[in-house]
Short mmCIF file of C-alpha atoms and ligand atoms in Angstrom, two decimals:
data_model
loop_
_atom_site.label_atom_id
_atom_site.label_comp_id
_atom_site.label_asym_id
_atom_site.label_seq_id
_atom_site.Cartn_x
_atom_site.Cartn_y
_atom_site.Cartn_z
CA MET A 59 0.00 0.00 0.00
CA SER A 60 1.26 3.45 -0.91
CA ASP A 61 1.57 6.10 1.79
CA PHE A 62 0.07 8.55 -0.63
CA GLY A 63 -3.59 9.22 -1.35
CA THR A 64 -5.39 8.51 -4.63
CA LEU A 65 -7.29 10.93 -6.84
CA TYR A 66 -10.66 9.37 -7.80
CA ILE A 67 -12.42 10.61 -10.93
CA ILE A 68 -16.05 9.89 -10.12
CA ALA A 69 -18.88 9.72 -12.66
CA THR A 70 -22.27 11.03 -11.48
CA PRO A 71 -25.77 10.89 -13.04
CA ILE A 72 -26.67 12.77 -16.25
CA GLY A 73 -30.25 13.39 -15.08
CA ASN A 74 -31.72 10.52 -13.15
CA LEU A 75 -30.16 10.61 -9.68
CA ALA A 76 -30.56 6.83 -9.33
CA ASP A 77 -27.88 6.35 -12.01
CA ILE A 78 -24.91 6.31 -9.66
CA SER A 79 -22.79 3.32 -8.73
CA LEU A 80 -22.42 1.94 -5.21
CA ARG A 81 -18.70 2.41 -5.55
CA ALA A 82 -19.17 6.08 -6.51
CA LEU A 83 -21.27 6.67 -3.38
CA ASP A 84 -18.77 4.82 -1.16
CA THR A 85 -15.88 6.79 -2.63
CA ILE A 86 -17.65 10.13 -2.19
CA LYS A 87 -18.24 9.23 1.47
CA ALA A 88 -14.62 8.15 1.97
CA VAL A 89 -12.54 10.92 0.36
CA LYS A 90 -11.09 13.70 2.48
CA VAL A 91 -12.07 16.40 -0.04
CA LEU A 92 -14.50 16.24 -2.94
CA TYR A 93 -13.76 18.73 -5.70
CA ALA A 94 -16.83 19.66 -7.74
CA GLU A 95 -17.39 21.75 -10.86
CA ASP A 96 -20.30 23.56 -9.19
CA THR A 97 -20.62 22.81 -5.48
CA ARG A 98 -24.36 23.69 -5.49
CA VAL A 99 -25.11 21.04 -8.13
CA THR A 100 -23.11 18.40 -6.26
CA GLN A 101 -24.63 19.40 -2.91
CA HIS A 102 -28.03 18.51 -4.40
CA LEU A 103 -26.73 15.00 -5.22
CA LEU A 104 -25.18 14.64 -1.74
CA ASP A 105 -28.42 15.77 -0.06
CA HIS A 106 -30.37 13.20 -2.10
CA TYR A 107 -28.15 10.43 -0.70
CA GLY A 108 -27.76 11.95 2.78
CA ILE A 109 -23.98 12.21 2.39
CA GLN A 110 -21.83 14.82 4.07
CA ALA A 111 -18.59 15.64 2.32
CA LYS A 112 -16.09 18.44 2.31
CA LEU A 113 -16.89 20.12 -1.00
CA LEU A 114 -14.58 22.53 -2.79
CA SER A 115 -14.99 23.98 -6.28
CA LEU A 116 -12.79 23.03 -9.21
CA HIS A 117 -13.86 24.55 -12.49
CA ASP A 118 -12.31 25.90 -15.69
CA PHE A 119 -11.42 29.20 -14.00
CA ASN A 120 -9.61 27.90 -10.89
CA GLU A 121 -8.37 24.46 -11.98
CA SER A 122 -4.72 25.57 -12.28
CA LYS A 123 -4.79 27.16 -8.81
CA ARG A 124 -6.36 24.08 -7.20
CA ILE A 125 -3.76 21.63 -8.49
CA SER A 126 -1.14 22.29 -5.82
CA SER A 127 -3.62 21.82 -2.96
CA VAL A 128 -4.89 18.53 -4.45
CA ILE A 129 -1.29 17.30 -4.72
CA GLU A 130 -0.61 18.37 -1.11
CA HIS A 131 -3.61 16.34 0.11
CA LEU A 132 -2.47 13.28 -1.86
CA GLN A 133 1.13 13.59 -0.64
CA ALA A 134 -0.19 13.82 2.92
CA GLY A 135 -1.90 10.45 2.36
CA SER A 136 -5.50 11.68 1.91
CA ASP A 137 -7.74 10.47 -0.91
CA VAL A 138 -9.41 13.13 -3.05
CA GLY A 139 -12.41 12.91 -5.38
CA LEU A 140 -13.35 14.89 -8.48
CA VAL A 141 -16.89 15.15 -9.84
CA SER A 142 -18.43 17.37 -12.50
CA ASP A 143 -22.02 18.64 -12.66
CA ALA A 144 -23.11 15.56 -14.57
CA GLY A 145 -21.62 12.48 -16.14
CA THR A 146 -17.94 11.69 -16.37
CA PRO A 147 -15.46 14.43 -15.41
CA LEU A 148 -13.04 15.48 -18.19
CA ILE A 149 -15.55 14.57 -20.94
CA SER A 150 -16.23 18.16 -22.10
CA ASP A 151 -15.72 19.03 -18.44
CA PRO A 152 -12.79 20.26 -16.31
CA GLY A 153 -10.14 17.98 -14.82
CA TYR A 154 -7.64 17.23 -17.58
CA LYS A 155 -4.92 19.54 -16.23
CA LEU A 156 -5.44 18.15 -12.73
CA VAL A 157 -5.14 14.51 -13.85
CA ALA A 158 -2.02 15.25 -15.91
CA SER A 159 -0.38 17.12 -13.02
CA VAL A 160 -1.19 14.40 -10.48
CA GLN A 161 0.29 11.79 -12.83
CA ASP A 162 3.37 13.97 -13.36
CA ALA A 163 3.80 14.11 -9.58
CA GLY A 164 3.96 10.30 -9.59
CA LEU A 165 0.62 9.93 -7.76
CA ASP A 166 -2.27 7.58 -8.52
CA VAL A 167 -5.45 8.46 -10.40
CA ARG A 168 -8.33 5.97 -10.54
CA ALA A 169 -11.65 6.06 -12.42
CA ILE A 170 -14.97 5.33 -10.77
CA PRO A 171 -16.79 4.78 -14.07
CA GLY A 172 -20.43 5.50 -14.67
CA PRO A 173 -22.76 7.61 -16.80
CA SER A 174 -21.73 9.84 -19.66
CA ALA A 175 -24.03 11.45 -22.22
CA LEU A 176 -21.49 10.29 -24.83
CA THR A 177 -21.83 6.56 -24.19
CA ALA A 178 -25.53 6.77 -23.27
CA ALA A 179 -26.30 8.45 -26.61
CA LEU A 180 -24.18 6.00 -28.61
CA SER A 181 -25.90 3.07 -26.93
CA VAL A 182 -29.36 4.12 -28.20
CA CYS A 183 -28.62 5.92 -31.49
CA GLY A 184 -28.95 2.96 -33.83
CA ILE A 185 -25.85 4.06 -35.75
CA PRO A 186 -22.65 1.96 -35.86
CA THR A 187 -20.64 2.38 -32.66
CA ASP A 188 -17.63 0.20 -33.40
CA ARG A 189 -15.66 3.26 -34.51
CA PHE A 190 -16.60 6.82 -33.62
CA VAL A 191 -15.11 10.29 -33.13
CA PHE A 192 -16.19 12.57 -30.31
CA GLU A 193 -16.16 16.21 -31.40
CA GLY A 194 -17.46 17.79 -28.18
CA PHE A 195 -19.34 21.05 -28.83
CA LEU A 196 -19.25 22.56 -32.32
CA PRO A 197 -17.82 26.11 -32.36
CA LYS A 198 -20.37 28.87 -31.67
CA SER A 199 -19.53 31.08 -34.68
CA SER A 200 -21.04 29.87 -37.93
CA ASN A 201 -17.75 30.43 -39.74
CA ASP A 202 -15.79 28.21 -37.36
CA ARG A 203 -18.61 25.66 -37.26
CA ASN A 204 -18.53 25.41 -41.05
CA LYS A 205 -14.75 24.95 -41.05
CA ARG A 206 -15.09 22.10 -38.52
CA LEU A 207 -17.85 20.43 -40.52
CA ALA A 208 -15.89 20.82 -43.77
CA MET A 209 -13.06 18.85 -42.09
CA LEU A 210 -15.54 16.13 -41.10
CA ARG A 211 -17.25 15.83 -44.47
CA PHE A 212 -15.35 12.67 -45.43
CA GLU A 213 -15.12 11.17 -41.94
CA THR A 214 -16.17 7.54 -42.24
CA ARG A 215 -16.55 6.92 -38.49
CA THR A 216 -19.68 7.82 -36.55
CA ILE A 217 -19.44 11.45 -35.34
CA VAL A 218 -20.72 12.57 -31.93
CA PHE A 219 -21.38 16.20 -30.93
CA TYR A 220 -22.64 17.70 -27.71
CA GLU A 221 -25.14 20.39 -28.64
CA SER A 222 -26.93 23.33 -27.09
CA PRO A 223 -30.66 23.95 -27.67
CA LYS A 224 -29.74 27.49 -28.77
CA ARG A 225 -27.73 26.26 -31.72
CA ILE A 226 -29.22 22.88 -32.60
CA GLU A 227 -31.28 24.07 -35.57
CA ALA A 228 -28.36 26.04 -37.06
CA SER A 229 -26.05 23.06 -36.51
CA ILE A 230 -28.43 20.65 -38.21
CA GLN A 231 -28.74 23.05 -41.15
CA SER A 232 -24.92 23.26 -41.42
CA CYS A 233 -24.67 19.45 -41.18
CA ILE A 234 -27.16 19.18 -44.05
CA GLU A 235 -25.02 21.53 -46.14
CA PHE A 236 -21.81 19.61 -45.53
CA MET A 237 -22.96 16.02 -45.10
CA GLY A 238 -26.14 15.98 -47.22
CA ALA A 239 -29.81 15.94 -46.13
CA ASP A 240 -29.96 12.16 -46.40
CA ARG A 241 -27.18 11.50 -43.85
CA LYS A 242 -28.48 9.23 -41.11
CA ALA A 243 -28.42 10.92 -37.70
CA ALA A 244 -29.78 10.78 -34.15
CA LEU A 245 -30.62 13.56 -31.74
CA LEU A 246 -30.95 12.35 -28.16
CA ARG A 247 -32.47 14.90 -25.81
CA GLU A 248 -32.79 14.91 -22.01
CA MET A 249 -31.63 11.30 -21.67
CA THR A 250 -32.65 9.57 -18.42
CA LYS A 251 -34.98 12.52 -17.57
CA HIS A 252 -38.76 12.90 -17.64
CA TYR A 253 -39.02 14.52 -21.08
CA GLU A 254 -36.49 12.28 -22.82
CA GLN A 255 -36.89 12.36 -26.59
CA HIS A 256 -35.07 10.58 -29.42
CA PHE A 257 -35.08 11.67 -33.06
CA CYS A 258 -33.49 8.97 -35.21
CA ALA A 259 -33.78 9.53 -38.96
CA ASP A 260 -31.98 11.33 -41.81
CA LEU A 261 -30.99 14.97 -41.21
CA HIS A 262 -33.77 16.34 -43.41
CA THR A 263 -36.44 14.45 -41.45
CA ILE A 264 -34.97 15.47 -38.09
CA LYS A 265 -34.97 19.10 -39.24
CA LYS A 266 -38.66 18.82 -40.15
CA GLN A 267 -39.47 17.06 -36.87
CA LEU A 268 -37.80 19.85 -34.88
CA ALA A 269 -39.64 22.53 -36.88
CA SER A 270 -42.98 20.84 -36.16
CA GLN A 271 -42.46 20.74 -32.37
CA ASN A 272 -44.95 22.93 -30.52
CA GLU A 273 -42.28 24.37 -28.29
CA LYS A 274 -38.72 25.32 -28.98
CA LEU A 275 -36.43 22.45 -28.11
CA ARG A 276 -34.89 22.87 -24.67
CA GLY A 277 -32.63 20.88 -22.41
CA GLU A 278 -29.48 18.92 -23.04
CA MET A 279 -28.79 17.04 -26.23
CA VAL A 280 -26.34 14.92 -28.17
CA LEU A 281 -26.23 14.87 -31.97
CA ILE A 282 -24.80 11.80 -33.70
CA LEU A 283 -24.09 11.49 -37.42
CA HIS A 284 -23.49 8.32 -39.37
CA GLY A 285 -20.04 8.37 -40.96
CA ASN A 286 -19.66 9.05 -44.67
CA ASP A 287 -20.40 5.75 -46.39
CA SER A 288 -20.55 7.07 -49.95
CA GLN A 289 -17.79 6.23 -52.37
CA GLU A 290 -16.79 9.87 -52.73
CA ASP A 291 -13.47 10.99 -51.36
CA GLU A 292 -11.86 14.36 -50.89
CA VAL A 293 -9.86 14.36 -54.13
CA GLU A 294 -12.88 13.36 -56.19
CA PHE A 295 -14.99 15.99 -54.45
CA GLU A 296 -12.46 18.74 -55.18
CA LYS A 297 -12.30 17.67 -58.85
CA ALA A 298 -16.10 17.64 -59.10
CA MET A 299 -16.34 21.13 -57.59
CA LYS A 300 -13.76 22.49 -60.08
CA LEU A 301 -15.78 21.01 -62.94
CA LEU A 302 -18.95 22.52 -61.49
CA VAL A 303 -17.37 25.99 -61.48
CA ASP A 304 -16.23 25.61 -65.11
CA LEU A 305 -19.60 24.37 -66.33
CA GLN A 306 -21.39 27.27 -64.66
CA GLN A 307 -19.67 29.60 -67.19
CA HIS A 308 -22.06 28.11 -69.74
CA MET A 309 -25.16 26.94 -67.80
CA SER A 310 -27.12 27.22 -64.57
CA LEU A 311 -25.99 25.61 -61.33
CA LYS A 312 -28.83 23.10 -61.58
CA GLU A 313 -27.81 21.98 -65.08
CA ALA A 314 -24.14 21.82 -64.10
CA VAL A 315 -24.96 19.73 -61.01
CA ALA A 316 -26.90 17.23 -63.16
CA ILE A 317 -23.89 16.72 -65.46
CA VAL A 318 -21.26 16.52 -62.70
CA ALA A 319 -23.37 14.12 -60.61
CA LYS A 320 -23.70 11.82 -63.61
CA HIS A 321 -19.94 11.70 -64.23
CA SER A 322 -18.58 11.73 -60.67
CA GLY A 323 -19.26 9.72 -57.54
CA VAL A 324 -20.44 12.87 -55.77
CA ARG A 325 -24.10 13.10 -54.84
CA ARG A 326 -26.38 15.67 -56.43
CA ASN A 327 -27.47 17.35 -53.18
CA GLN A 328 -23.87 17.63 -51.99
CA LEU A 329 -22.87 19.33 -55.22
CA TYR A 330 -25.88 21.60 -55.16
CA SER A 331 -25.48 22.81 -51.58
CA GLN A 332 -21.71 23.31 -51.93
CA GLY A 333 -22.26 25.05 -55.31
CA LEU A 334 -24.78 27.44 -53.75
CA LYS A 335 -22.42 28.18 -50.87
CA ASP A 336 -19.42 28.80 -53.18
CA ASN A 337 -21.50 31.01 -55.48
CA SER A 338 -22.74 33.15 -52.61
CA ASN A 339 -19.19 33.44 -51.18
CA ASN A 340 -17.94 34.62 -54.57
CA GLN A 341 -20.62 37.29 -55.05
N1 SAM B 158 -19.21 15.21 -18.63
C1 SAM B 158 -20.53 15.09 -19.19
C2 SAM B 158 -20.71 13.67 -19.72
O1 SAM B 158 -19.95 12.78 -19.38
O2 SAM B 158 -21.65 13.46 -20.49
C3 SAM B 158 -20.80 16.12 -20.26
C4 SAM B 158 -20.63 17.53 -19.83
S1 SAM B 158 -20.97 18.70 -21.07
C5 SAM B 158 -20.52 20.20 -20.26
C6 SAM B 158 -22.72 18.79 -21.04
C7 SAM B 158 -23.33 18.33 -22.34
O3 SAM B 158 -23.51 16.92 -22.30
C8 SAM B 158 -24.73 18.89 -22.59
O4 SAM B 158 -24.68 20.18 -23.17
C9 SAM B 158 -25.28 17.87 -23.56
O5 SAM B 158 -24.77 18.07 -24.84
C10 SAM B 158 -24.69 16.57 -22.98
N2 SAM B 158 -25.63 16.00 -21.99
C11 SAM B 158 -25.46 15.96 -20.65
N3 SAM B 158 -26.51 15.34 -20.08
C12 SAM B 158 -27.35 14.99 -21.07
C13 SAM B 158 -28.62 14.32 -21.11
N4 SAM B 158 -29.21 13.94 -20.01
N5 SAM B 158 -29.19 14.13 -22.32
C14 SAM B 158 -28.58 14.55 -23.45
N6 SAM B 158 -27.39 15.18 -23.46
C15 SAM B 158 -26.79 15.39 -22.29
#
């Protein structure tokens, strides 16, 4: 047994407070200090289970400052826990710098695994999960979002995004422009909570389903896209777009798209939406 303490990274529920492991509860009870992203959120969880713990905040704005005191506790032989507001710490949540620093100090870090919106969403999306990329949140500015999606256009693995209700419609529209309206997708909202909702269809259908909701979509959500399974690749796409530009010297975009689609592996709606975007950028 080491004389030093261990840092435990503890997963907590993503909505339903019953989704917490026995080991997570035991560890929260046992640690000397529990660092939490927002102590008020974690206090609610502790109150639910009648647990008293010494809670201190550790969030994006004070993580660097907290590191030395965590290391002091561990070196003095005390165990320390880290939780975030929901799910698994470090997954689009603070903690990475802390874990790296504790490892660098030669001290132990252990996971108390449990819920994460990432794995919960993958487990119910109905899209292949053997290979996937987690993209976290898409950038807020439409320009940066488009750049990110342009990089993902030919990604063949399943793509997972965390999304905000404020931007979901704009993000789906951008995904349609870059991936095509017929790309299979899933939007998982408020998982494990009372108003849980799943939209599993192509992007065009999901867009229509969101537009027909009586109320604006609220709450927390994960957007998952099927990887690109068309035969098109980046080089072929670039060639097709060059041809599209040339043909538009002599005909409309629609006519040019029909010809290019016939002679390349690139789909008509991909060519059309990219053509529209390029034309408006060049005006
Ligand atoms: N660390 C957390 C985890 O392991 O899932 C994620 C933290 S991140 C700051 C919060 C985002 O996770 C939300 O904006 C949403 O995209 C997703 N999320 C969290 N809980 C969710 C839920 N119950 N249903 C759907 N998405 C959820």
